[in-house]
Amino acid sequence: MSTVNVHEAKTHLSRLLVRVEAGEEIVIARSGKPVARLVAHRAARPVRRFGALRGRLTVDDSFFDPLPESELAAWEE
C-alpha cells in the first residue's frame, strides 16, 4: 500500500488509477495524515430473489422415480 499526498494525487491521478487497476491500494494523505483510500471498484453482486424462477420451470413426475442400479453405483464410488 502506497501513500501519496493530495497534490501528487491531483497531479498524477491517471497514473494512480493504472496502479489501482493492477490491484494496488493507495492512501491519499493531507499533511501526512491518511484521509482516503483509493481502491479498485468491484461491481455489486446481484441480489438473489427466492422464487425468481417460479412458473418458468416444470419438473416431470419421472424426476422422482428411483435411479437405476448403475447410476446409484456411480454415486457410491
Coordinates of N, CA and C in Angstrom, one line a residue, residues 4-76:
V4 N 0.3 8.7 -0.9 CA 0.7 9.9 -1.7 C 0.0 11.1 -1.0
N5 N 0.5 12.3 -1.2 CA -0.1 13.5 -0.7 C -1.2 14.0 -1.7
V6 N -2.0 14.9 -1.3 CA -3.1 15.4 -2.1 C -2.6 16.0 -3.4
H7 N -1.6 16.8 -3.3 CA -1.1 17.4 -4.5 C -0.6 16.4 -5.6
E8 N 0.1 15.4 -5.1 CA 0.6 14.4 -6.0 C -0.6 13.6 -6.6
A9 N -1.6 13.3 -5.8 CA -2.8 12.6 -6.2 C -3.5 13.4 -7.3
K10 N -3.6 14.7 -7.2 CA -4.3 15.5 -8.2 C -3.5 15.6 -9.4
T11 N -2.2 15.7 -9.3 CA -1.3 15.8 -10.4 C -1.2 14.5 -11.2
H12 N -1.1 13.4 -10.6 CA -0.9 12.1 -11.2 C -2.0 11.1 -11.1
L13 N -3.3 11.6 -11.1 CA -4.4 10.7 -10.9 C -4.5 9.6 -11.9
S14 N -4.2 9.9 -13.2 CA -4.3 8.8 -14.2 C -3.3 7.7 -13.9
R15 N -2.1 8.1 -13.5 CA -1.1 7.1 -13.2 C -1.5 6.2 -12.0
L16 N -2.1 6.9 -11.0 CA -2.5 6.2 -9.8 C -3.6 5.2 -10.1
L17 N -4.5 5.6 -11.0 CA -5.6 4.8 -11.4 C -5.1 3.5 -12.1
V18 N -4.1 3.6 -12.9 CA -3.5 2.5 -13.5 C -2.9 1.5 -12.5
R19 N -2.3 2.0 -11.5 CA -1.8 1.2 -10.4 C -2.9 0.5 -9.6
V20 N -4.0 1.3 -9.4 CA -5.1 0.7 -8.7 C -5.7 -0.4 -9.5
E21 N -5.9 -0.2 -10.8 CA -6.4 -1.3 -11.6 C -5.6 -2.5 -11.6
A22 N -4.3 -2.4 -11.4 CA -3.4 -3.5 -11.3 C -3.5 -4.2 -9.9
G23 N -4.3 -3.7 -9.0 CA -4.5 -4.3 -7.7 C -3.9 -3.6 -6.5
E24 N -3.2 -2.5 -6.7 CA -2.6 -1.8 -5.6 C -3.6 -0.9 -4.9
E25 N -3.4 -0.8 -3.6 CA -4.2 0.2 -2.8 C -3.3 1.4 -2.5
I26 N -3.9 2.6 -2.7 CA -3.2 3.8 -2.5 C -3.9 4.7 -1.4
V27 N -3.2 5.2 -0.5 CA -3.7 6.0 0.6 C -3.4 7.5 0.2
I28 N -4.4 8.3 0.3 CA -4.1 9.8 0.0 C -4.1 10.5 1.3
A29 N -3.0 11.2 1.6 CA -2.8 11.9 2.9 C -2.8 13.4 2.7
R30 N -3.2 14.1 3.7 CA -3.1 15.5 3.8 C -2.3 15.8 5.0
S31 N -1.2 16.5 4.8 CA -0.2 16.9 5.9 C 0.2 15.6 6.6
G32 N 0.4 14.5 5.8 CA 1.0 13.3 6.4 C -0.1 12.4 7.1
K33 N -1.3 12.9 7.2 CA -2.4 12.1 7.9 C -3.3 11.5 6.8
P34 N -3.5 10.1 6.9 CA -4.3 9.5 5.9 C -5.7 10.1 5.9
V35 N -6.3 10.3 4.7 CA -7.6 10.9 4.6 C -8.5 9.9 3.8
A36 N -8.0 9.3 2.7 CA -8.8 8.4 1.9 C -7.9 7.3 1.3
R37 N -8.7 6.3 0.9 CA -8.0 5.1 0.4 C -8.6 4.9 -1.1
L38 N -7.7 4.8 -2.0 CA -8.0 4.6 -3.4 C -7.9 3.1 -3.7
V39 N -9.0 2.5 -4.0 CA -9.1 1.0 -4.3 C -9.9 0.8 -5.6
A40 N -9.7 -0.4 -6.2 CA -10.5 -0.7 -7.4 C -11.9 -0.9 -7.1
H41 N -12.8 -0.5 -8.0 CA -14.2 -0.7 -7.8 C -14.6 -2.1 -8.1
R42 N -15.4 -2.7 -7.3 CA -16.0 -4.0 -7.5 C -17.5 -3.9 -7.7
A43 N -17.9 -4.5 -8.8 CA -19.4 -4.4 -9.1 C -20.1 -5.2 -8.1
A44 N -21.2 -4.6 -7.6 CA -22.1 -5.3 -6.6 C -22.7 -6.6 -7.2
R45 N -22.7 -7.6 -6.4 CA -23.3 -8.8 -6.8 C -24.8 -8.7 -6.8
P46 N -25.4 -9.2 -7.9 CA -26.9 -9.1 -7.9 C -27.5 -9.8 -6.7
V47 N -28.6 -9.3 -6.3 CA -29.4 -9.9 -5.1 C -30.2 -11.1 -5.7
R48 N -30.0 -12.2 -5.0 CA -30.8 -13.4 -5.4 C -32.2 -13.3 -4.7
R49 N -33.2 -13.5 -5.5 CA -34.5 -13.5 -5.0 C -35.1 -14.9 -5.0
F50 N -35.6 -15.3 -3.8 CA -36.1 -16.6 -3.7 C -37.4 -16.7 -4.5
G51 N -37.5 -17.8 -5.3 CA -38.7 -18.0 -6.1 C -38.6 -17.2 -7.4
A52 N -37.5 -16.7 -7.9 CA -37.4 -15.9 -9.1 C -37.8 -16.7 -10.3
L53 N -37.6 -18.0 -10.3 CA -38.0 -18.8 -11.5 C -39.3 -19.5 -11.3
R54 N -40.1 -19.1 -10.3 CA -41.4 -19.7 -10.1 C -42.3 -19.6 -11.4
G55 N -42.8 -20.7 -11.8 CA -43.7 -20.6 -13.0 C -42.9 -20.8 -14.3
R56 N -41.6 -20.7 -14.3 CA -40.8 -20.9 -15.5 C -40.3 -22.3 -15.7
L57 N -40.2 -23.0 -14.7 CA -39.7 -24.4 -14.8 C -40.7 -25.4 -14.4
T58 N -40.6 -26.6 -15.0 CA -41.5 -27.6 -14.6 C -40.7 -28.9 -14.3
V59 N -41.1 -29.7 -13.4 CA -40.4 -30.9 -13.1 C -41.3 -32.1 -13.4
D60 N -40.9 -32.9 -14.3 CA -41.7 -34.1 -14.7 C -41.8 -35.1 -13.6
D61 N -42.9 -35.8 -13.5 CA -43.1 -36.8 -12.4 C -42.0 -37.9 -12.4
S62 N -41.4 -38.1 -13.6 CA -40.3 -39.2 -13.6 C -39.1 -38.7 -12.8
F63 N -39.0 -37.5 -12.5 CA -37.8 -37.0 -11.7 C -37.7 -37.7 -10.4
F64 N -38.9 -38.1 -9.8 CA -39.0 -38.7 -8.5 C -38.9 -40.2 -8.6
D65 N -38.7 -40.8 -9.8 CA -38.6 -42.3 -9.9 C -37.2 -42.7 -9.3
P66 N -37.1 -43.9 -8.8 CA -35.8 -44.3 -8.3 C -34.8 -44.4 -9.4
L67 N -33.5 -44.2 -9.0 CA -32.4 -44.3 -10.0 C -32.1 -45.7 -10.3
P68 N -31.7 -46.0 -11.5 CA -31.2 -47.4 -11.9 C -30.0 -47.7 -11.0
E69 N -29.8 -49.0 -10.8 CA -28.7 -49.5 -10.0 C -27.3 -49.0 -10.5
S70 N -27.2 -48.9 -11.9 CA -25.9 -48.5 -12.4 C -25.6 -47.0 -12.0
E71 N -26.6 -46.2 -12.0 CA -26.5 -44.8 -11.6 C -26.1 -44.7 -10.1
L72 N -26.8 -45.5 -9.3 CA -26.6 -45.5 -7.9 C -25.1 -45.9 -7.6
A73 N -24.7 -46.9 -8.3 CA -23.3 -47.4 -8.1 C -22.3 -46.4 -8.4
A74 N -22.6 -45.6 -9.5 CA -21.6 -44.5 -9.8 C -21.5 -43.4 -8.7
W75 N -22.6 -43.2 -8.0 CA -22.5 -42.2 -6.9 C -21.8 -42.7 -5.7
E76 N -21.7 -44.0 -5.6 CA -21.1 -44.6 -4.4 C -19.6 -44.8 -4.6

